[in-house]
mmCIF file with all atom_site columns, C-alpha atoms in Angstrom:
data_model
loop_
_atom_site.group_PDB
_atom_site.id
_atom_site.type_symbol
_atom_site.label_atom_id
_atom_site.label_alt_id
_atom_site.label_comp_id
_atom_site.label_asym_id
_atom_site.label_entity_id
_atom_site.label_seq_id
_atom_site.pdbx_PDB_ins_code
_atom_site.Cartn_x
_atom_site.Cartn_y
_atom_site.Cartn_z
_atom_site.occupancy
_atom_site.B_iso_or_equiv
_atom_site.pdbx_formal_charge
_atom_site.auth_seq_id
_atom_site.auth_comp_id
_atom_site.auth_asym_id
_atom_site.auth_atom_id
_atom_site.pdbx_PDB_model_num
ATOM 1  C CA . MET A 1 1  ? 4.659   -12.483 -1.670  1.00 82.00 ? 485 MET A CA 1
ATOM 2  C CA . LYS A 1 2  ? 7.676   -10.376 -2.578  1.00 86.00 ? 486 LYS A CA 1
ATOM 3  C CA . LEU A 1 3  ? 10.699  -8.711  -0.978  1.00 87.00 ? 487 LEU A CA 1
ATOM 4  C CA . GLU A 1 4  ? 11.716  -5.059  -1.380  1.00 90.00 ? 488 GLU A CA 1
ATOM 5  C CA . SER A 1 5  ? 14.889  -2.985  -1.128  1.00 91.00 ? 489 SER A CA 1
ATOM 6  C CA . PRO A 1 6  ? 14.980  0.819   -0.917  1.00 91.00 ? 490 PRO A CA 1
ATOM 7  C CA . GLY A 1 7  ? 14.826  2.533   -4.290  1.00 88.00 ? 491 GLY A CA 1
ATOM 8  C CA . ASN A 1 8  ? 12.611  2.696   -7.327  1.00 89.00 ? 492 ASN A CA 1
ATOM 9  C CA . ASN A 1 9  ? 11.043  -0.720  -8.030  1.00 87.00 ? 493 ASN A CA 1
ATOM 10 C CA . CYS A 1 10 ? 13.844  -2.652  -6.260  1.00 90.00 ? 494 CYS A CA 1
ATOM 11 C CA . ILE A 1 11 ? 11.788  -5.773  -5.718  1.00 88.00 ? 495 ILE A CA 1
ATOM 12 C CA . THR A 1 12 ? 11.611  -9.462  -6.354  1.00 88.00 ? 496 THR A CA 1
ATOM 13 C CA . HIS A 1 13 ? 8.830   -10.646 -8.597  1.00 85.00 ? 497 HIS A CA 1
ATOM 14 C CA . ASP A 1 14 ? 5.524   -11.749 -7.073  1.00 85.00 ? 498 ASP A CA 1
ATOM 15 C CA . PHE A 1 15 ? 5.189   -15.324 -5.855  1.00 84.00 ? 499 PHE A CA 1
ATOM 16 C CA . ASN A 1 16 ? 1.573   -16.448 -5.907  1.00 82.00 ? 500 ASN A CA 1
ATOM 17 C CA . PHE A 1 17 ? 0.519   -19.318 -3.701  1.00 79.00 ? 501 PHE A CA 1
ATOM 18 C CA . GLY A 1 18 ? -3.255  -19.288 -4.036  1.00 75.00 ? 502 GLY A CA 1
ATOM 19 C CA . ARG A 1 19 ? -5.938  -19.186 -1.394  1.00 74.00 ? 503 ARG A CA 1
ATOM 20 C CA . PRO A 1 20 ? -6.040  -22.053 1.115   1.00 75.00 ? 504 PRO A CA 1
ATOM 21 C CA . SER A 1 21 ? -9.319  -23.540 2.250   1.00 78.00 ? 505 SER A CA 1
ATOM 22 C CA . ALA A 1 22 ? -11.025 -21.573 5.022   1.00 77.00 ? 506 ALA A CA 1
ATOM 23 C CA . GLY A 1 23 ? -9.905  -22.652 8.470   1.00 80.00 ? 507 GLY A CA 1
ATOM 24 C CA . SER A 1 24 ? -6.859  -24.570 7.260   1.00 80.00 ? 508 SER A CA 1
ATOM 25 C CA . TRP A 1 25 ? -3.099  -23.990 7.371   1.00 83.00 ? 509 TRP A CA 1
ATOM 26 C CA . GLN A 1 26 ? -0.963  -24.090 4.276   1.00 82.00 ? 510 GLN A CA 1
ATOM 27 C CA . ALA A 1 27 ? 2.789   -24.643 4.411   1.00 84.00 ? 511 ALA A CA 1
ATOM 28 C CA . ILE A 1 28 ? 4.615   -22.585 1.795   1.00 84.00 ? 512 ILE A CA 1
ATOM 29 C CA . SER A 1 29 ? 8.262   -22.981 0.870   1.00 85.00 ? 513 SER A CA 1
ATOM 30 C CA . ILE A 1 30 ? 10.011  -20.827 -1.732  1.00 85.00 ? 514 ILE A CA 1
ATOM 31 C CA . PRO A 1 31 ? 13.731  -21.501 -2.264  1.00 87.00 ? 515 PRO A CA 1
ATOM 32 C CA . MET A 1 32 ? 15.854  -18.376 -1.770  1.00 85.00 ? 516 MET A CA 1
ATOM 33 C CA . SER A 1 33 ? 17.585  -19.203 -5.068  1.00 89.00 ? 517 SER A CA 1
ATOM 34 C CA . GLN A 1 34 ? 14.221  -18.850 -6.831  1.00 88.00 ? 518 GLN A CA 1
ATOM 35 C CA . ILE A 1 35 ? 13.529  -15.537 -5.097  1.00 84.00 ? 519 ILE A CA 1
ATOM 36 C CA . LEU A 1 36 ? 16.942  -14.125 -6.024  1.00 85.00 ? 520 LEU A CA 1
ATOM 37 C CA . ALA A 1 37 ? 16.617  -15.344 -9.619  1.00 89.00 ? 521 ALA A CA 1
ATOM 38 C CA . SER A 1 38 ? 13.476  -13.225 -10.006 1.00 88.00 ? 522 SER A CA 1
ATOM 39 C CA . LYS A 1 39 ? 14.796  -9.923  -8.677  1.00 89.00 ? 523 LYS A CA 1
ATOM 40 C CA . GLU A 1 40 ? 15.174  -6.546  -10.324 1.00 88.00 ? 524 GLU A CA 1
ATOM 41 C CA . ALA A 1 41 ? 18.788  -5.419  -10.780 1.00 88.00 ? 525 ALA A CA 1
ATOM 42 C CA . CYS A 1 42 ? 18.657  -2.884  -7.909  1.00 91.00 ? 526 CYS A CA 1
ATOM 43 C CA . PHE A 1 43 ? 17.282  -5.360  -5.326  1.00 89.00 ? 527 PHE A CA 1
ATOM 44 C CA . SER A 1 44 ? 19.839  -6.131  -2.616  1.00 90.00 ? 528 SER A CA 1
ATOM 45 C CA . LEU A 1 45 ? 19.454  -8.945  -0.101  1.00 85.00 ? 529 LEU A CA 1
ATOM 46 C CA . ALA A 1 46 ? 21.920  -7.006  2.084   1.00 89.00 ? 530 ALA A CA 1
ATOM 47 C CA . ASN A 1 47 ? 19.534  -4.010  2.174   1.00 90.00 ? 531 ASN A CA 1
ATOM 48 C CA . VAL A 1 48 ? 15.934  -5.212  2.564   1.00 88.00 ? 532 VAL A CA 1
ATOM 49 C CA . ASN A 1 49 ? 13.342  -2.777  3.905   1.00 89.00 ? 533 ASN A CA 1
ATOM 50 C CA . ALA A 1 50 ? 10.330  -5.091  3.500   1.00 84.00 ? 534 ALA A CA 1
ATOM 51 C CA . ALA A 1 51 ? 11.185  -8.657  4.481   1.00 81.00 ? 535 ALA A CA 1
ATOM 52 C CA . PHE A 1 52 ? 8.103   -9.792  2.665   1.00 77.00 ? 536 PHE A CA 1
ATOM 53 C CA . ASP A 1 53 ? 4.914   -8.226  1.386   1.00 80.00 ? 537 ASP A CA 1
ATOM 54 C CA . ILE A 1 54 ? 1.890   -10.468 1.426   1.00 79.00 ? 538 ILE A CA 1
ATOM 55 C CA . LEU A 1 55 ? -1.222  -9.240  -0.338  1.00 75.00 ? 539 LEU A CA 1
ATOM 56 C CA . PRO A 1 56 ? -4.421  -10.924 -1.477  1.00 74.00 ? 540 PRO A CA 1
ATOM 57 C CA . ALA A 1 57 ? -5.008  -11.091 -5.221  1.00 73.00 ? 541 ALA A CA 1
ATOM 58 C CA . TRP A 1 58 ? -6.371  -7.866  -6.697  1.00 76.00 ? 542 TRP A CA 1
ATOM 59 C CA . GLY A 1 59 ? -10.154 -7.881  -6.438  1.00 74.00 ? 543 GLY A CA 1
ATOM 60 C CA . ASP A 1 60 ? -10.114 -10.934 -4.127  1.00 74.00 ? 544 ASP A CA 1
ATOM 61 C CA . GLN A 1 61 ? -9.649  -9.264  -0.736  1.00 73.00 ? 545 GLN A CA 1
ATOM 62 C CA . ARG A 1 62 ? -13.096 -9.912  0.736   1.00 76.00 ? 546 ARG A CA 1
ATOM 63 C CA . GLY A 1 63 ? -12.918 -11.942 3.928   1.00 76.00 ? 547 GLY A CA 1
ATOM 64 C CA . VAL A 1 64 ? -9.154  -12.495 3.706   1.00 73.00 ? 548 VAL A CA 1
ATOM 65 C CA . GLN A 1 65 ? -7.450  -13.186 7.038   1.00 76.00 ? 549 GLN A CA 1
ATOM 66 C CA . LEU A 1 66 ? -3.744  -13.898 7.259   1.00 76.00 ? 550 LEU A CA 1
ATOM 67 C CA . ARG A 1 67 ? -2.059  -15.694 10.124  1.00 80.00 ? 551 ARG A CA 1
ATOM 68 C CA . LEU A 1 68 ? 1.657   -16.164 9.800   1.00 81.00 ? 552 LEU A CA 1
ATOM 69 C CA . ARG A 1 69 ? 3.667   -18.645 11.815  1.00 84.00 ? 553 ARG A CA 1
ATOM 70 C CA . ASN A 1 70 ? 7.180   -20.096 11.754  1.00 85.00 ? 554 ASN A CA 1
ATOM 71 C CA . ILE A 1 71 ? 8.589   -17.764 9.113   1.00 82.00 ? 555 ILE A CA 1
ATOM 72 C CA . ARG A 1 72 ? 12.218  -18.510 8.274   1.00 82.00 ? 556 ARG A CA 1
ATOM 73 C CA . PHE A 1 73 ? 14.751  -17.274 5.752   1.00 76.00 ? 557 PHE A CA 1
ATOM 74 C CA . GLU A 1 74 ? 17.256  -20.039 5.083   1.00 75.00 ? 558 GLU A CA 1
#
């Protein structure tokens, strides 16, 4: 998971949270302070064009299904 701002590589660093067991829900909480501490200099929380990118690990996309619920930025 990462956030993006417009520009060249204006992103936060990737946050990996693993692969949950099939058929189960996994609650994930990442403090905003941790997200902002990992950003590139040009990233701006006031100008986000991708609220979050969620991608499976490279080479581990087979059978991946994502269901997102109760997403909050606090």
